[in-house]
Short mmCIF file of C-alpha atoms in Angstrom, two decimals:
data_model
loop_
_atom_site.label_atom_id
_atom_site.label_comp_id
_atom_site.label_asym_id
_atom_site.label_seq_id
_atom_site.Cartn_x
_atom_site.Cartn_y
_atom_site.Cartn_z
CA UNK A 4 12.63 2.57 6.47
CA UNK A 5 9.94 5.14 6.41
CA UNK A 6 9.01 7.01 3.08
CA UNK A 7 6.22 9.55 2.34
CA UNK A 8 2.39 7.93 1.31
CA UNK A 9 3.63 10.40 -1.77
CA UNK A 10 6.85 9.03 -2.57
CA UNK A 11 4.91 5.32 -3.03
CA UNK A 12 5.55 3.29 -6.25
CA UNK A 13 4.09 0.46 -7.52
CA UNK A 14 5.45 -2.46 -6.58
CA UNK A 15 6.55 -1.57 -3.31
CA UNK A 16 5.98 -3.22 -0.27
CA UNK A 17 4.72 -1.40 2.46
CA UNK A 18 3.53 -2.05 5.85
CA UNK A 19 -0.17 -1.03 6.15
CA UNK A 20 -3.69 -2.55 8.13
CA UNK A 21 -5.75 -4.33 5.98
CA UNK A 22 -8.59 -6.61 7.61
CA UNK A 23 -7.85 -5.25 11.06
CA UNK A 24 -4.87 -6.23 11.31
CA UNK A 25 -1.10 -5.23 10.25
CA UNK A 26 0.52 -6.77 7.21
CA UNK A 27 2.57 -6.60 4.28
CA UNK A 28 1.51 -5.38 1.14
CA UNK A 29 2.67 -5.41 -2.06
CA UNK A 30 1.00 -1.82 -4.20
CA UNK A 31 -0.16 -3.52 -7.13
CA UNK A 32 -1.71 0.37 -8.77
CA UNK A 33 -1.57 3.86 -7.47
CA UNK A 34 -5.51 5.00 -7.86
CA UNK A 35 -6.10 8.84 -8.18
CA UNK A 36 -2.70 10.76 -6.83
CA UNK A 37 -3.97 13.43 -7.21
CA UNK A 38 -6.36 13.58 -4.67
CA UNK A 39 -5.99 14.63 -1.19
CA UNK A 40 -5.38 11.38 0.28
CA UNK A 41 -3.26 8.63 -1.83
CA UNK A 42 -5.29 5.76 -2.36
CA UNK A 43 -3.46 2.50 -3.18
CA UNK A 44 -4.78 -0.86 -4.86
CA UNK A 45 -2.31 -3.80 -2.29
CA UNK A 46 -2.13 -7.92 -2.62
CA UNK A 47 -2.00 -8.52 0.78
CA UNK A 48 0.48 -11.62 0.11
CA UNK A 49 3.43 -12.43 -1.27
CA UNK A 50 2.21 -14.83 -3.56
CA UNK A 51 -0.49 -13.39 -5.38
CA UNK A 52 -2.29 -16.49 -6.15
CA UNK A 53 -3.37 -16.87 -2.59
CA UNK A 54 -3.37 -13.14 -2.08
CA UNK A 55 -6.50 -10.83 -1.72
CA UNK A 56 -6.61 -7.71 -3.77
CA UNK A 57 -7.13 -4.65 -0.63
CA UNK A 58 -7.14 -0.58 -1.39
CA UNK A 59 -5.52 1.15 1.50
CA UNK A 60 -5.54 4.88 2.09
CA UNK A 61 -3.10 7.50 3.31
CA UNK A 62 -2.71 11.01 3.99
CA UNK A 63 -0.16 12.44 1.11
CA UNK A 64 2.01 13.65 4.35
CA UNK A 65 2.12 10.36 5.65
CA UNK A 66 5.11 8.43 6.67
CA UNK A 67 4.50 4.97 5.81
CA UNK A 68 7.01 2.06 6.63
CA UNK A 69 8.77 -0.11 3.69
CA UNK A 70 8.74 -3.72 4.13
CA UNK A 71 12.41 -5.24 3.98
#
């Protein structure tokens, strides 16, 4: 399912490229929404013990996928 970069809450988990490479990610905060683009703080693993904190960025238009 596809939502707007706008529409994004925290804890969702979203499809997005961290590291090169496409993954899972879980939004951990929502940094400056405001802005022109939505910036977003991700764990880039399920279980955040093992997980790396990322920040991702999107276009407010932007239709980013939801991880099922």
């Amino acid at each position: 399912m596809k939502i707007q970069a706008l529409n994004i809450q925290v804890g969702d988990r979203i499809v997005a490229y961290c590291n090169n490479k496409k993954q899972i990610c879980t939004v951990k905060r929502i940094i400056d929404p405001e802005q022109a683009n939505i910036t977003l703080s991700v764990f880039t693993a399920e279980h955040y013990r093992i997980s790396v904190l990322r920040v991702v960025r999107f276009q407010r238009d932007a239709l980013v996928d939801l991880a099922n």
